[in-house]
Coordinates of C-alpha atoms in Angstrom, one line a residue:
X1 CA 25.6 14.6 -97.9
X2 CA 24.6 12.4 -100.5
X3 CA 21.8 13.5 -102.9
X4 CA 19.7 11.5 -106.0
X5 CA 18.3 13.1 -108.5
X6 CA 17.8 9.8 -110.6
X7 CA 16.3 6.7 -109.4
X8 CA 15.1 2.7 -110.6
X9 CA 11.5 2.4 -109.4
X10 CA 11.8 -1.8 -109.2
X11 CA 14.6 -0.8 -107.0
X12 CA 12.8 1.3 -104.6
X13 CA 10.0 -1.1 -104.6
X14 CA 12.3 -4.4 -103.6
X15 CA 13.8 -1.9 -100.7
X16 CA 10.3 -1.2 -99.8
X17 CA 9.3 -4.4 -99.7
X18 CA 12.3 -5.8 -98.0
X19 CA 12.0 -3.3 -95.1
X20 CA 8.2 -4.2 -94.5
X21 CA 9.3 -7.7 -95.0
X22 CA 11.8 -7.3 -92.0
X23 CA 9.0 -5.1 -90.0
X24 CA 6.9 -7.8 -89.8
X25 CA 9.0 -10.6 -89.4
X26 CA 10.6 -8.2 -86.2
X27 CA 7.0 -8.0 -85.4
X28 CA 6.5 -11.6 -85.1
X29 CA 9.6 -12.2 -83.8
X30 CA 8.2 -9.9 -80.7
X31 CA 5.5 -11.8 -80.0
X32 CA 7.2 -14.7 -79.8
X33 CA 9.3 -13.7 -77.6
X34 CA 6.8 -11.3 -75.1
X35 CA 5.0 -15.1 -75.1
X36 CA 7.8 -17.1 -74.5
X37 CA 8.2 -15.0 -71.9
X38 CA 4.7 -15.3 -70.3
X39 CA 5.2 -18.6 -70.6
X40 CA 8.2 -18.8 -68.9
X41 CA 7.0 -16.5 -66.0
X42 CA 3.7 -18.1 -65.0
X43 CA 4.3 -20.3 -61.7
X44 CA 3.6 -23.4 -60.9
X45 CA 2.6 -25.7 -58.2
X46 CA 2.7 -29.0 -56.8
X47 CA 0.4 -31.9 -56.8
X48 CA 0.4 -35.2 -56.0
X49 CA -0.4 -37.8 -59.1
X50 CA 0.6 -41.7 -60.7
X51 CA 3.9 -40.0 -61.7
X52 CA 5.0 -38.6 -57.8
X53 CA 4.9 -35.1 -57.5
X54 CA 3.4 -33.3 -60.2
X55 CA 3.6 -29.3 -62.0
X56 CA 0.5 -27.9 -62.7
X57 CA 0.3 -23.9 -63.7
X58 CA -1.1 -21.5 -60.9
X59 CA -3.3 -19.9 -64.0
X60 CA -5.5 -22.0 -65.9
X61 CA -8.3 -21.0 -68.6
X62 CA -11.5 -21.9 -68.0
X63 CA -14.1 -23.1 -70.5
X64 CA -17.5 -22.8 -69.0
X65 CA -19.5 -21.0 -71.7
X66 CA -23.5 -21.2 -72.9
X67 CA -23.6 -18.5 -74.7
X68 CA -19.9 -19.3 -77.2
X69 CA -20.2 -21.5 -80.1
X70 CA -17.5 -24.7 -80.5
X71 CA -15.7 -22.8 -83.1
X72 CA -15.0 -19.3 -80.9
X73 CA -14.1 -21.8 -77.9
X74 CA -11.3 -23.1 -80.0
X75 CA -10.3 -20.2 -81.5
X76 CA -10.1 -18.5 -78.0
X77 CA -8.1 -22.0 -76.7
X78 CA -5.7 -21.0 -79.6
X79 CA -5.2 -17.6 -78.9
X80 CA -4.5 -18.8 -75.1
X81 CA -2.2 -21.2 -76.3
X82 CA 0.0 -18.0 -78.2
X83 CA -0.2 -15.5 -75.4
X84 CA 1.2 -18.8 -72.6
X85 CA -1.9 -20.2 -71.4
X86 CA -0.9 -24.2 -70.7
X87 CA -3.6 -25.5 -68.5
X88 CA -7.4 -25.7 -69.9
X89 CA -10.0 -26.7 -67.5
X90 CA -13.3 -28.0 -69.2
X91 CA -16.0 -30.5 -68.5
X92 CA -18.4 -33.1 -69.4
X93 CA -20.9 -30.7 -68.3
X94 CA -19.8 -27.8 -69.9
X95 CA -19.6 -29.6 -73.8
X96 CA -16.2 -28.0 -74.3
X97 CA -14.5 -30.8 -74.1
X98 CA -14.6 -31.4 -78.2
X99 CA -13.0 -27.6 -79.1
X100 CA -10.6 -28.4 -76.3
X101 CA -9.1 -31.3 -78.3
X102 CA -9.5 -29.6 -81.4
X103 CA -8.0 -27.0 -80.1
X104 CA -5.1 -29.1 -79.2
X105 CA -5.0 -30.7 -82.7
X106 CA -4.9 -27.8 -84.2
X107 CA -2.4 -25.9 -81.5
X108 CA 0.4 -29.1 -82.1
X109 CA -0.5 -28.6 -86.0
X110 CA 1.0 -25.2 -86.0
X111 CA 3.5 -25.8 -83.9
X112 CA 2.3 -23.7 -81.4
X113 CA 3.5 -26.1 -79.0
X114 CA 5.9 -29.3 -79.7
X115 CA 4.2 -31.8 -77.6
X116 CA 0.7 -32.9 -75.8
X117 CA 2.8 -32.8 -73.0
X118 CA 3.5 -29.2 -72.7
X119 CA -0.2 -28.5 -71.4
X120 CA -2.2 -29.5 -68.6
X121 CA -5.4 -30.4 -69.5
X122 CA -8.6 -31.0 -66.4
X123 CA -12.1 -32.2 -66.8
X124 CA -15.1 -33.4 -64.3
X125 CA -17.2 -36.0 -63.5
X126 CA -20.5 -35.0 -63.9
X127 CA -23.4 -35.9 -61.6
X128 CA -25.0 -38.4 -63.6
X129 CA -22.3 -40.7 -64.1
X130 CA -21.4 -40.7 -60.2
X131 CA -21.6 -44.5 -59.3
X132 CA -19.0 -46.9 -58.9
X133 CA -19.8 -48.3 -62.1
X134 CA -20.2 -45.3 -64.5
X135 CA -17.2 -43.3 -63.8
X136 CA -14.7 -45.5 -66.1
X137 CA -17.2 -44.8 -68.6
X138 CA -17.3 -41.6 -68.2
X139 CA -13.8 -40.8 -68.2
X140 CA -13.2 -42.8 -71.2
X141 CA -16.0 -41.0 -73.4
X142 CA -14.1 -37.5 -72.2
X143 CA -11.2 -39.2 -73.7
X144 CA -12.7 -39.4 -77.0
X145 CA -14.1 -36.1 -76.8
X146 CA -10.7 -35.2 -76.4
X147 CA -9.4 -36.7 -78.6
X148 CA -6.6 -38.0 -75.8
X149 CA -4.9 -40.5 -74.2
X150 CA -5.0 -39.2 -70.7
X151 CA -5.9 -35.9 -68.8
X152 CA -3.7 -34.6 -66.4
X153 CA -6.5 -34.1 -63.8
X154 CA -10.1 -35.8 -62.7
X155 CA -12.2 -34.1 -60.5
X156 CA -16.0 -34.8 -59.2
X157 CA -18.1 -31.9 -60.0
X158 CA -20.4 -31.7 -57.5
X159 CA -20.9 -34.2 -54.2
X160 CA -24.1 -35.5 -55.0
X161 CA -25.9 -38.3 -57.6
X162 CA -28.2 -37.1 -60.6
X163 CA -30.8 -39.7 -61.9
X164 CA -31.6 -38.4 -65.4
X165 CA -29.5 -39.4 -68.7
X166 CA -29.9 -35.6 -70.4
X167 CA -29.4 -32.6 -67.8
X168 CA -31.9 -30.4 -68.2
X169 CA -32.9 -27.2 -65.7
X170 CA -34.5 -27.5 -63.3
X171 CA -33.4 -30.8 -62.0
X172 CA -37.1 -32.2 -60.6
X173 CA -36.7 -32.9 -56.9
X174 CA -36.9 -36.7 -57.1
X175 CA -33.9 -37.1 -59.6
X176 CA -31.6 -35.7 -57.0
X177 CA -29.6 -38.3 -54.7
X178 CA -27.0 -38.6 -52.0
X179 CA -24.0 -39.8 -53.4
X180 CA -21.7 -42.8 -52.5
X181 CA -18.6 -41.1 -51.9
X182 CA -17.0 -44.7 -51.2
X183 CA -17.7 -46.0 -53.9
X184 CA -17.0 -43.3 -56.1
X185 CA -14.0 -42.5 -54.9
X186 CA -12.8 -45.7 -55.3
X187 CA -13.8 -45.5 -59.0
X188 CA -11.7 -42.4 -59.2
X189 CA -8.9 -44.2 -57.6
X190 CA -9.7 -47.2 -60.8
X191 CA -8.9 -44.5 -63.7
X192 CA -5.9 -43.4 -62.1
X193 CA -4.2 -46.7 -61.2
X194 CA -5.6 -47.3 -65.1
X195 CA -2.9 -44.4 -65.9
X196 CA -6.3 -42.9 -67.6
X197 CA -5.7 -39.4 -65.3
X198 CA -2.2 -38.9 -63.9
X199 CA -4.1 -37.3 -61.0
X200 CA -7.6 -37.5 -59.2
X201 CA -9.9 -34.4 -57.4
X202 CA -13.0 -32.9 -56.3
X203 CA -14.5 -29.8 -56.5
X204 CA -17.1 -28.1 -54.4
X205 CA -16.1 -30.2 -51.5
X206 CA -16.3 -29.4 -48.1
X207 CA -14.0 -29.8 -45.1
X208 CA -16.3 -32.6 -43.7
X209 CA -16.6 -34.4 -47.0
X210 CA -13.0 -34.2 -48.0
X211 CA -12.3 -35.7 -44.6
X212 CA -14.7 -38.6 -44.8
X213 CA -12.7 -39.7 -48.2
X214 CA -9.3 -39.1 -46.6
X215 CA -10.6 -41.9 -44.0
X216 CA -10.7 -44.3 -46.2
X217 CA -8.9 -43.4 -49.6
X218 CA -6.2 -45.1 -50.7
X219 CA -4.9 -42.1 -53.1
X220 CA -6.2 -39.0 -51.4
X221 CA -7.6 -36.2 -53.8
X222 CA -4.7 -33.6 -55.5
X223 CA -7.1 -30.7 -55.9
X224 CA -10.3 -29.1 -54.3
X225 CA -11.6 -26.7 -57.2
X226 CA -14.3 -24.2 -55.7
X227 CA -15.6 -20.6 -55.9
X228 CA -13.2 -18.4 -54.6
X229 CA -12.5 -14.6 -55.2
X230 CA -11.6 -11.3 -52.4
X231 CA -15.8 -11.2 -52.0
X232 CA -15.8 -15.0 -50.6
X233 CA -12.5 -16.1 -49.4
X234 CA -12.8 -19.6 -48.5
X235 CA -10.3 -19.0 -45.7
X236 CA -10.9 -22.2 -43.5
X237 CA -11.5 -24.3 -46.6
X238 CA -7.9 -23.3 -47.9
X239 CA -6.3 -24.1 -44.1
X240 CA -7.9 -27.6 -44.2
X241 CA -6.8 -28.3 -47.8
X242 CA -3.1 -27.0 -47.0
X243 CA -3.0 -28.5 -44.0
X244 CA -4.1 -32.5 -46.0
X245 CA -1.4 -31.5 -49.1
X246 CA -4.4 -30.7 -51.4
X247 CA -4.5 -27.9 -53.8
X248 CA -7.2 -25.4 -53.7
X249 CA -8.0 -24.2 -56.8
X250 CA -10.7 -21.0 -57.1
X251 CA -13.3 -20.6 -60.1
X252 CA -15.0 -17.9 -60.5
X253 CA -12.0 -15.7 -59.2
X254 CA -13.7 -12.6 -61.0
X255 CA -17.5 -13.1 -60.4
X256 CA -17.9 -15.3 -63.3
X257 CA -19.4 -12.3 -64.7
X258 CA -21.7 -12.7 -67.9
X259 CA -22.7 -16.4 -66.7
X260 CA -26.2 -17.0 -65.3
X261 CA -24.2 -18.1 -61.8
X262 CA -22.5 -15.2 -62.1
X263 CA -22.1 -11.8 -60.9
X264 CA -20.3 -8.2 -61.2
X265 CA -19.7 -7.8 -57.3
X266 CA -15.8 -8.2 -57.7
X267 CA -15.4 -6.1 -60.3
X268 CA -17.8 -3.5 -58.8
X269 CA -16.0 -3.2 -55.2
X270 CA -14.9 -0.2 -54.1
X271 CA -11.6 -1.6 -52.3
X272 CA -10.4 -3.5 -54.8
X273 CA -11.3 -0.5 -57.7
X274 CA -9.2 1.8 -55.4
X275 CA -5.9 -0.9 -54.6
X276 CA -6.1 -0.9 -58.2
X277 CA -6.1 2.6 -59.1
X278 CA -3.2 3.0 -56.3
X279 CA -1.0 0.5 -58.4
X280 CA -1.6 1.5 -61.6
X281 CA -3.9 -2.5 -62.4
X282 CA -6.8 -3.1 -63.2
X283 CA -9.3 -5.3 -60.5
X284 CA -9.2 -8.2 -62.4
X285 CA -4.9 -8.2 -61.8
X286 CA -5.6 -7.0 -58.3
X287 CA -8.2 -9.9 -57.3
X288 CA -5.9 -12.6 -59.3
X289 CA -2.8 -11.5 -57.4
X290 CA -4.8 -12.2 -54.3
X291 CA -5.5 -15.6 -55.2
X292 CA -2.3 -16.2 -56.0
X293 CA -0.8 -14.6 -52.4
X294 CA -3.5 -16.7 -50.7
X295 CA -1.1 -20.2 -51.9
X296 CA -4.0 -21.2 -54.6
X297 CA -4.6 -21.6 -58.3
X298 CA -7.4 -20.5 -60.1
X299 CA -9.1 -20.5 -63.5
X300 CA -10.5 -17.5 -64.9
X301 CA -12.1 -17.4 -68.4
X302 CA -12.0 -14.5 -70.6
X303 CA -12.3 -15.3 -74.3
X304 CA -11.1 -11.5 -75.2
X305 CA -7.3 -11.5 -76.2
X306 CA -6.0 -8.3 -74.1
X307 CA -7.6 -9.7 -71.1
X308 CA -6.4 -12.9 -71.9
X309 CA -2.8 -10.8 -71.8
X310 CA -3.6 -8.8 -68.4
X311 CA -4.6 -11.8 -66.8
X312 CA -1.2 -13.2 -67.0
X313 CA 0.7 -10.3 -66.0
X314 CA 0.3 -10.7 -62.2
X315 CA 3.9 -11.9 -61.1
X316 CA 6.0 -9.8 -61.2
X317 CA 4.3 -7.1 -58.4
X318 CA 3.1 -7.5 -55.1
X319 CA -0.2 -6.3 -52.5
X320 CA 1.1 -4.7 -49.7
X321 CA -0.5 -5.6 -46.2
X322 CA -2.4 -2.9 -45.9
X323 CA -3.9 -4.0 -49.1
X324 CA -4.0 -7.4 -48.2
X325 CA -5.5 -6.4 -44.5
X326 CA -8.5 -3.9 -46.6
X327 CA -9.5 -7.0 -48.7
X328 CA -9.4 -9.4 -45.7
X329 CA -12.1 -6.9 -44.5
X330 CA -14.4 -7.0 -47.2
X331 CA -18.1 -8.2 -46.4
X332 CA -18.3 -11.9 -47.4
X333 CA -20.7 -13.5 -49.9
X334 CA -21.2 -16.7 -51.6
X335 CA -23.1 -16.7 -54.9
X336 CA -23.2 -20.0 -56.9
X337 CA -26.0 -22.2 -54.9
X338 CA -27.6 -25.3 -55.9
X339 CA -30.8 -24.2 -55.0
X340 CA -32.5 -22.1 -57.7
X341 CA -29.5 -22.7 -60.1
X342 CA -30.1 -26.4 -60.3
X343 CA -33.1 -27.3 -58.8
X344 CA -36.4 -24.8 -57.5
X345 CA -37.4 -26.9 -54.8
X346 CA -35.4 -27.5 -51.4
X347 CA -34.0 -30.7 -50.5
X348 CA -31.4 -32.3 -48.2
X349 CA -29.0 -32.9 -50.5
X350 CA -28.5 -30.2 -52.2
X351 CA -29.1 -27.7 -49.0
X352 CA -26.3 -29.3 -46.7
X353 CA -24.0 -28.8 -49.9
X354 CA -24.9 -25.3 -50.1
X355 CA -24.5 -24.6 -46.1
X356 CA -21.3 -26.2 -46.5
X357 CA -19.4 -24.9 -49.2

């Protein structure tokens, strides 16, 4: 046994110091390794693009905000970036697009990651700019917002026209328009061949208006992105886009709850609150994992670090079929429609979207 009955402060101090010294740097050393980790485990998927076949990340963050500020939208991109987030999706519409390249800036500044490369990086089209001759234009002013080169994927918001330069709610009646898909698409087809986008999507298609530009498309759309969770489950949609070697990719995989086209019913649902109970998750993991059984990707947006973390940790457990069969059984229900989010007032174009999708 050794005892001391004398010692040198300074001494104890520089041991003191040392040993928080090497606590944190064990610490950081942790995280970087719990993220390489999640980085490592998140799955990808195949789509088609200028480049052949194509990775893109099963989880991507979503950016969708009115209520968050430019600066907690980058910050939150950061912390995404730390915990293994590497897709962002964002839009013209949304007005993320400028935290999302700062975010990026600042994410390669700190070597959180070594190359622009290393993430995947969506935006839209947005229904003003959907004619043949604006969508170049578009594009190429969501570049500069960016602050990129090229994003990895294109995709039209919504299938229909908008005739107003500033979007403002509620849309009046006469500003809304059928779009040419045609011509459009072709557009699309411009900025990929342009090497602008290494791929080229739609979202909130249908069956019968994906089909009608697979008739005449000369690259056919990589993605479908639409709202999809266990409470509306999109089932035909996702044979059709399997079937036609497109990606569907779900939004709103949790409700989208705290958004005005939001809603709590996922969360809220007694089967999925008891499979989660049963495995020990919580019913975002449970509803996430679904997705992710169901062949799709999705985007879910939480700003809040933890969740950020639970989100991810999906992959290495399973739903039994039981589980799976008691979700299957849920009563179905679309939220997110045009009329009375967009407009107040029926019309044609925007009702056969919403019967449709």
């Amino acid at each position: 046994m050794l005892v001391i009955t004398t010692f040198d402060t300074a001494t104890v101090y520089k041991t003191e110091k040392s040993l928080r010294e090497a606590i944190k740097e064990a610490m950081k050393l942790e995280g970087r390794l719990l993220n390489t980790y999640l980085i490592n485990m998140i799955p990808e998927m195949m789509i088609s693009s200028s480049d052949g076949p194509r990775p893109i990340p099963v989880i991507g963050m979503g950016t969708a905000t009115l209520t968050a500020g430019s600066d907690e939208v980058k910050a939150a991109i950061l912390e995404a970036i730390k915990v293994g987030y590497r897709h962002f999706d964002t839009a013209a519409f949304y007005q993320t697009e400028n935290s999302v390249g700062e975010a990026i800036k600042e994410a390669l500044r700190q070597g959180l990651i070594k190359s622009r490369t290393e993430l995947f990086i969506t935006t839209k089209l947005w229904c003003n700019s959907a004619e043949r001759h604006l969508v170049l234009p578009a594009l190429k002013e969501s570049l500069r917002n960016l602050g990129l080169e090229y994003v990895d994927l294109y995709l039209i918001h919504w299938p229909l026209k908008l005739n107003q330069e500033q979007y403002k709610l509620p849309v009046p009646k006469e500003c809304v328009a059928a779009i040419d898909i045609k011509g459009v698409w072709e557009a699309m087809e411009d900025c990929q061949d342009l090497k602008l986008t290494k791929s080229i999507g739609v979202s909130n298609f249908s069956c019968r208006r994906i089909q009608e530009i697979l008739s005449f498309a000369r690259i056919p759309p990589s993605v479908n992105q639409v709202e999809m969770n266990p409470l509306w489950q999109q089932n035909e949609l996702n044979r059709f886009c399997k079937a036609n070697s497109i990606l569907l990719t779900a939004y709103s995989p949790l409700g989208g709850y705290g958004n005005p086209w939001g809603h709590n019913r996922v969360m809220e649902s007694d089967v999925l609150q008891q499979i989660a109970m049963s495995k020990g998750k919580t019913i975002a993991q449970v509803s996430l994992r679904w997705l992710y059984e169901q062949g799709v990707s999705f985007v879910v947006k939480s700003f809040n670090m933890e969740r950020m973390k639970q989100n991810l940790d999906i992959f290495d457990w399973s739903l039994s079929q039981e589980e799976l069969n008691k979700i299957s059984r849920i009563p179905q229900r679309k939220n997110l429609y045009l009329v009375g989010m967009m407009v107040k007032e029926h019309n044609d174009v925007m009702d056969e979207i919403d019967a449709e999708i």
